[in-house]
Short mmCIF file of C-alpha atoms in Angstrom, two decimals:
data_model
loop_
_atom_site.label_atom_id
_atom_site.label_comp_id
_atom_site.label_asym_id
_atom_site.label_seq_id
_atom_site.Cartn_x
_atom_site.Cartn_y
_atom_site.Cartn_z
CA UNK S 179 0.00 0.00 0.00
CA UNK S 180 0.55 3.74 -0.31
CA UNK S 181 0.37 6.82 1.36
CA UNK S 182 0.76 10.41 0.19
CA UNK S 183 0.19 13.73 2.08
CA UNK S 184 0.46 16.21 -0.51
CA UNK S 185 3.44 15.52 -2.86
CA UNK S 186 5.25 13.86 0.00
CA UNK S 187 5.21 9.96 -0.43
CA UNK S 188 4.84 8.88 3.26
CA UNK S 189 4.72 5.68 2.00
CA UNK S 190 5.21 3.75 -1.41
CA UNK S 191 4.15 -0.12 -2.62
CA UNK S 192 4.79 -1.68 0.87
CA UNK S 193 3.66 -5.03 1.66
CA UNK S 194 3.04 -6.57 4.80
CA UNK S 195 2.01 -9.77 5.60
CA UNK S 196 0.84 -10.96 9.55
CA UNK S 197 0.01 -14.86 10.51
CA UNK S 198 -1.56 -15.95 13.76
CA UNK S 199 1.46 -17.08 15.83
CA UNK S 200 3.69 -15.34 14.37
CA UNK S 201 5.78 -11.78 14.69
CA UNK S 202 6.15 -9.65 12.21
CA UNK S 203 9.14 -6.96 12.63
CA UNK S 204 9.05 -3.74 11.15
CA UNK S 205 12.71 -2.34 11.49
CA UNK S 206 13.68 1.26 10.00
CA UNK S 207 15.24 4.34 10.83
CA UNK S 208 13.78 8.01 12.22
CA UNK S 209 11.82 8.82 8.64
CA UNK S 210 11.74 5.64 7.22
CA UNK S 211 7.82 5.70 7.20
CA UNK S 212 7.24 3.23 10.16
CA UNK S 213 4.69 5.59 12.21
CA UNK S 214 2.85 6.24 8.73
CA UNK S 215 2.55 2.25 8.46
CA UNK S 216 1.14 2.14 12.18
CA UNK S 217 -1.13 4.33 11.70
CA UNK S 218 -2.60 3.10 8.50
CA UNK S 219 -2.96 -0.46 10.35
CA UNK S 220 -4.82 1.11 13.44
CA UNK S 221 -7.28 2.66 11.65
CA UNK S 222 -5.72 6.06 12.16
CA UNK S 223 -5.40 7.05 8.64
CA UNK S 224 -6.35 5.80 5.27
CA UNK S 225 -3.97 4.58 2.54
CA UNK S 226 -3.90 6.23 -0.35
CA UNK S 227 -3.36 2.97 -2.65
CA UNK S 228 -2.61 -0.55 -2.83
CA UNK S 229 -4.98 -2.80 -0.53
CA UNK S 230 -5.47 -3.88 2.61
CA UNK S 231 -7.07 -6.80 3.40
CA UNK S 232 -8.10 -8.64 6.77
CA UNK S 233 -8.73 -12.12 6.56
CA UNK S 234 -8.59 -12.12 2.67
CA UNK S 235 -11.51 -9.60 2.78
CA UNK S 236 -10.81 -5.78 1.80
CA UNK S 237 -10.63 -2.86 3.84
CA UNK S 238 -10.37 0.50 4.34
CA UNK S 239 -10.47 1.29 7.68
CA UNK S 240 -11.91 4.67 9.30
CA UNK S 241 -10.99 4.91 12.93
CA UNK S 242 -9.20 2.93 15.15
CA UNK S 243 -12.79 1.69 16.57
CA UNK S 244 -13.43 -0.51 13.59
CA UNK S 245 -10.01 -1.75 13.81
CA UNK S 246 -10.01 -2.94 16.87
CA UNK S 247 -13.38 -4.15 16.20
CA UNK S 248 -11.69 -6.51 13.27
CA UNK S 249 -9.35 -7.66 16.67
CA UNK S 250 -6.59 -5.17 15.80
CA UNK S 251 -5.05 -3.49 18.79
CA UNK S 252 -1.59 -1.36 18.81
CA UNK S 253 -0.10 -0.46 22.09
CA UNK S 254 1.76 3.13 21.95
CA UNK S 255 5.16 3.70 23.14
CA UNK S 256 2.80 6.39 25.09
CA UNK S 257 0.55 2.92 26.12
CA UNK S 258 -2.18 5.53 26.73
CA UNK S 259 -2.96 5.24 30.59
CA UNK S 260 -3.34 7.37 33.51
CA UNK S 261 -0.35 7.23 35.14
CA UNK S 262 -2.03 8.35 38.94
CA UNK S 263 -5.11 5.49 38.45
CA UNK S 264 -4.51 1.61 39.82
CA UNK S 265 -3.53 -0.61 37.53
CA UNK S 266 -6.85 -2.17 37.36
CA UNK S 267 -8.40 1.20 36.24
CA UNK S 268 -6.13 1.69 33.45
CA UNK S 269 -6.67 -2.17 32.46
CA UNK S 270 -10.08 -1.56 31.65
CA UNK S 271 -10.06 2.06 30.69
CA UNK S 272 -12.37 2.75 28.43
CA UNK S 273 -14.31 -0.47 28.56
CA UNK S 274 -15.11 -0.52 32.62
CA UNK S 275 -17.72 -3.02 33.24
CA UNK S 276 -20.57 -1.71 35.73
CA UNK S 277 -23.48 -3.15 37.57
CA UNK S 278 -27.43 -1.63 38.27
CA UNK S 279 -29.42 0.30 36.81
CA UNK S 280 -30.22 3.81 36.48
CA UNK S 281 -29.13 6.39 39.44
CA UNK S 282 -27.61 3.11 40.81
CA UNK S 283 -24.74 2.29 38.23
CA UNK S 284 -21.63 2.06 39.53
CA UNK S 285 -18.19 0.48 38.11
CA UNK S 286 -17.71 -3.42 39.10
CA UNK S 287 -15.06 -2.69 40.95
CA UNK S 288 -14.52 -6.51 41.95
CA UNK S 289 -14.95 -8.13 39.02
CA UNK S 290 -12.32 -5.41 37.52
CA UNK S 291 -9.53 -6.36 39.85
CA UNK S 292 -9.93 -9.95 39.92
CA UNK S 293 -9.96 -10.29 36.34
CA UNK S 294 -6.73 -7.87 36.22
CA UNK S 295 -4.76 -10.06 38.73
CA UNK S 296 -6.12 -13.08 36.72
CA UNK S 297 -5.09 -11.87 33.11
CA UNK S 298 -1.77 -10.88 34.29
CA UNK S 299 -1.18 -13.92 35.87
CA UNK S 300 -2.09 -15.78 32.99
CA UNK S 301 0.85 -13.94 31.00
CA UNK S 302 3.06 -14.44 33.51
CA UNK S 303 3.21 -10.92 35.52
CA UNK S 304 3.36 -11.38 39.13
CA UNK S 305 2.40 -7.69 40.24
CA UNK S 306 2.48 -6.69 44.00
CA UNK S 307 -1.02 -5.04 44.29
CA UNK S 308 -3.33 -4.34 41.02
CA UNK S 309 -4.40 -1.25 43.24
CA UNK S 310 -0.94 0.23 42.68
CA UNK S 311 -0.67 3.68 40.68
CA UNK S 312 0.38 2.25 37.57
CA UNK S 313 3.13 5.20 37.26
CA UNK S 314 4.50 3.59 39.87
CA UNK S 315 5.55 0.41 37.54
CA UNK S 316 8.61 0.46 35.60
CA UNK S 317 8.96 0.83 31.77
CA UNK S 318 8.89 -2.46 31.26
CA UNK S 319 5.89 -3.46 33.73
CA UNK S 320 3.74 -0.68 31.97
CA UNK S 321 4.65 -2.57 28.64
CA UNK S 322 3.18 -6.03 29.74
CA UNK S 323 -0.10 -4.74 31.22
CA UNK S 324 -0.62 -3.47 27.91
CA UNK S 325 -0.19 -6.48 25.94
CA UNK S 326 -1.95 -8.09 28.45
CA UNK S 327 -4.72 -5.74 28.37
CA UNK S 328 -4.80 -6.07 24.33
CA UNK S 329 -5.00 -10.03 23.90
CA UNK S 330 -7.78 -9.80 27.11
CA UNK S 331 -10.08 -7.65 24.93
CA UNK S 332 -9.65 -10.24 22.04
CA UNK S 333 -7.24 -8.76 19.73
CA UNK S 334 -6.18 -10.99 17.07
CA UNK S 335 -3.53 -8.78 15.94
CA UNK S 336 -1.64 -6.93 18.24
CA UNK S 337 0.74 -3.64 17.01
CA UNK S 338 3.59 -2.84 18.99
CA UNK S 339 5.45 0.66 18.51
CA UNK S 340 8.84 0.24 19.26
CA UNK S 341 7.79 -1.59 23.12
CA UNK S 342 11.30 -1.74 24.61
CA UNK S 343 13.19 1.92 22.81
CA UNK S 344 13.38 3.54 26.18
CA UNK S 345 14.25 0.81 28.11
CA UNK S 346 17.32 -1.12 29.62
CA UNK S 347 18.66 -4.19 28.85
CA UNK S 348 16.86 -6.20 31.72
CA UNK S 349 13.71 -4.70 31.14
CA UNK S 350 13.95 -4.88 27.58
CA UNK S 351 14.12 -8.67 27.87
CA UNK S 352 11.26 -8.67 30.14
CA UNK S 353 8.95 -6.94 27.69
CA UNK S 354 10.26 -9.54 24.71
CA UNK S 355 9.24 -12.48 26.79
CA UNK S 356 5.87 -11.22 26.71
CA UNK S 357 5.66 -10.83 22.74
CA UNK S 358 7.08 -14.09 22.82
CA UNK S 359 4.27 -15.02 24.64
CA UNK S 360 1.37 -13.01 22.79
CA UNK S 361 2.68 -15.06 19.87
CA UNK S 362 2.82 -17.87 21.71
CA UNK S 363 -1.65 -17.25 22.33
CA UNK S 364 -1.95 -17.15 18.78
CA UNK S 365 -1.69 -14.02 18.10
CA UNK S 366 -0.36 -12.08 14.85
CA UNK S 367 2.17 -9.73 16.13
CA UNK S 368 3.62 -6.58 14.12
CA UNK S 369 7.06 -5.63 16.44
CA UNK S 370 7.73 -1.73 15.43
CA UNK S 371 11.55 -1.03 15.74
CA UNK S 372 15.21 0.35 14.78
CA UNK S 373 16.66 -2.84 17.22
CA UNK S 374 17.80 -5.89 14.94
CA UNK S 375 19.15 -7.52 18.06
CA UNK S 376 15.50 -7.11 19.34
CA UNK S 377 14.02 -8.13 16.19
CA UNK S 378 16.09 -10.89 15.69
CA UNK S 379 15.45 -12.64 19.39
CA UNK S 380 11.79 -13.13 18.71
CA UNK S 381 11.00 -12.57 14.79
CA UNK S 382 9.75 -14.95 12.12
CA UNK S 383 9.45 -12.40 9.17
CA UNK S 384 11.53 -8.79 8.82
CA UNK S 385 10.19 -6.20 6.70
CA UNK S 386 12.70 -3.29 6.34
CA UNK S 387 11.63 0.40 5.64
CA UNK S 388 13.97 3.60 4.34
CA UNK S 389 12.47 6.56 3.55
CA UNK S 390 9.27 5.16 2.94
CA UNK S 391 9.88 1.96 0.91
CA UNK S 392 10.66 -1.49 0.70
CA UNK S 393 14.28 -1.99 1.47
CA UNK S 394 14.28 -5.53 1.98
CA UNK S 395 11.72 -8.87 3.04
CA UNK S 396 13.23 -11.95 4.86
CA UNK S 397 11.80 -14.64 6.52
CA UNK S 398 13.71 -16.08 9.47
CA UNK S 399 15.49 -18.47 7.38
CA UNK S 400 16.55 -16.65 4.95
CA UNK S 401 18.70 -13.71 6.88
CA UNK S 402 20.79 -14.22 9.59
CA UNK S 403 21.27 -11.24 12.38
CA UNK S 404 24.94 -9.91 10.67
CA UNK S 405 23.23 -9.52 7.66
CA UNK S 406 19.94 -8.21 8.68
CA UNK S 407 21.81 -5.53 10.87
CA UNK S 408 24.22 -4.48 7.23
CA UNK S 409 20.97 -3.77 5.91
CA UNK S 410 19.49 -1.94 8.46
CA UNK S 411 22.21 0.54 8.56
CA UNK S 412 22.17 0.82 5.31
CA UNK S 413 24.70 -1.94 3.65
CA UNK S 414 26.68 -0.80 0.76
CA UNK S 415 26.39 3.21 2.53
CA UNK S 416 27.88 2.07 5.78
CA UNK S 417 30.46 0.71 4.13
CA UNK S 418 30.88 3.66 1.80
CA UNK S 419 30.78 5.98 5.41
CA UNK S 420 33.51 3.29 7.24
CA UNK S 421 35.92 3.83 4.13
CA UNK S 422 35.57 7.66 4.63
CA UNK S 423 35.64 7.54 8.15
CA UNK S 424 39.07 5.52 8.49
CA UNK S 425 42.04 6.99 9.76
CA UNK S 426 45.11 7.66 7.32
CA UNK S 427 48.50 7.34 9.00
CA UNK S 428 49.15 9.59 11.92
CA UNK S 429 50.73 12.91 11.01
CA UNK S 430 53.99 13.46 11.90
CA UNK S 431 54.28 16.14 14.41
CA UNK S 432 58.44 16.34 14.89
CA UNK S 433 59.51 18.89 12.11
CA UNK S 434 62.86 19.60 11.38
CA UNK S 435 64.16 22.09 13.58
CA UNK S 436 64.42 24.89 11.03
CA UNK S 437 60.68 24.45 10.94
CA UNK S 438 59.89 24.64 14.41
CA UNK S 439 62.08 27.97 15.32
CA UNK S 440 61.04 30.14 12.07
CA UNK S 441 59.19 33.04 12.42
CA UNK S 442 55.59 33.10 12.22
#
């Protein structure tokens, strides 16, 4: 697909393909039209040509809402919560489930941090207290309730914009073992990011983007990580930059002593 804002091509002819159960890594640089591809997936924008198809079936999506409707759900590097509500709160923002009627609604409080605890569990994440600010979780944390959150409220496809860029190396692994594991449920998974080392731990198909287009598309197989690295820094240009870049023989500094006492 393609997408154009004015005479700019944000994007041009890329193709994407994303199987249940497996992950799907988008690697490119700043600019290399990653956030436009996002966006397009989540409903946020429309392509401007090509076609994009769910299921075999055509689309052209209008809002996030009817993506995630089609089981589509991308988690921000943002991960949109509150950072000063529980963790339960932000689990189920936006889709808090309530009992009564009339003047006597009220949230289901219970039901909302029991099934929290539960879901996370399920994953894997062992949280102290589900009542807990979630600012108070780390990067990482943070990252896992959201792909928790996502495969609770049936995603079937689950977007992930560069999930471990701000993080350490610990935490970083942390949030990787839960992709693994969103895979792992069945899930397809599209892994935003400039990391090949990242990529390369948990990917089955690499897509590579520069300046908008198709730079390269390897299955697992096919590439290993040296090579899928040269090519996301830009192969045959790096190379071209190292040459440029080495060092020529060191300059000698002892002139002959004529040299050194002349006049200015």
């Amino acid at each position: 697909m393609s997408k154009f804002y004015g005479n700019i091509k944000a994007l041009q002819d890329v193709s994407l393909e994303v199987h249940a159960g497996e992950i799907t890594c988008v690697l490119g640089d700043n600019g290399a039209g990653k956030s436009t591809l996002i966006k397009i997936i989540s409903g946020l924008h429309r392509h401007d040509g090509g076609t994009f198809a769910v299921d075999g079936e055509e689309r052209r999506l209008s809002s996030p809402r009817e993506a995630l409707d089609l089981g589509i759900a991308t988690v921000y590097q943002d991960l949109a919560v509150v950072p000063l509500m529980p963790v339960w709160r932000n689990f189920f923002l936006g889709s808090e489930p309530t009992v009564g009627r009339g003047p006597f609604k009220r949230l289901d409080v219970a039901t909302m941090r029991a099934t929290t605890r539960r879901e996370l569990l399920r994953m894997g994440i062992d949280l102290r207290d589900v009542d807990q600010p979630i600012g108070t979780l780390s990067g990482g944390e943070r990252q896992c309730v959201a792909i928790a959150r996502a495969i609770h409220f049936g995603a079937k496809v689950l977007v992930l914009d560069e999930p471990t860029a701000a993080l350490g190396v610990k935490q970083s692994g942390v949030v990787l073992k839960y992709v693994a594991a969103a895979r792992d449920a069945g899930l397809g998974v599209v892994l935003i990011t400039h990391n090949p080392h990242h990529a390369y731990l948990v990917g089955d198909r690499f897509v590579l983007l520069k300046r908008g287009a198709m730079a390269g598309s390897h299955s697992r197989d096919a590439i290993g990580l040296d090579e899928l690295t040269r090519q996301m820094a830009g192969g045959s240009e790096l190379e071209q930059l190292s040459h440029e870049l080495e060092r020529g023989p060191a300059p000698d500094l002892t002139a002959p002593e004529d040299r050194r006492t002349a006049p200015a």
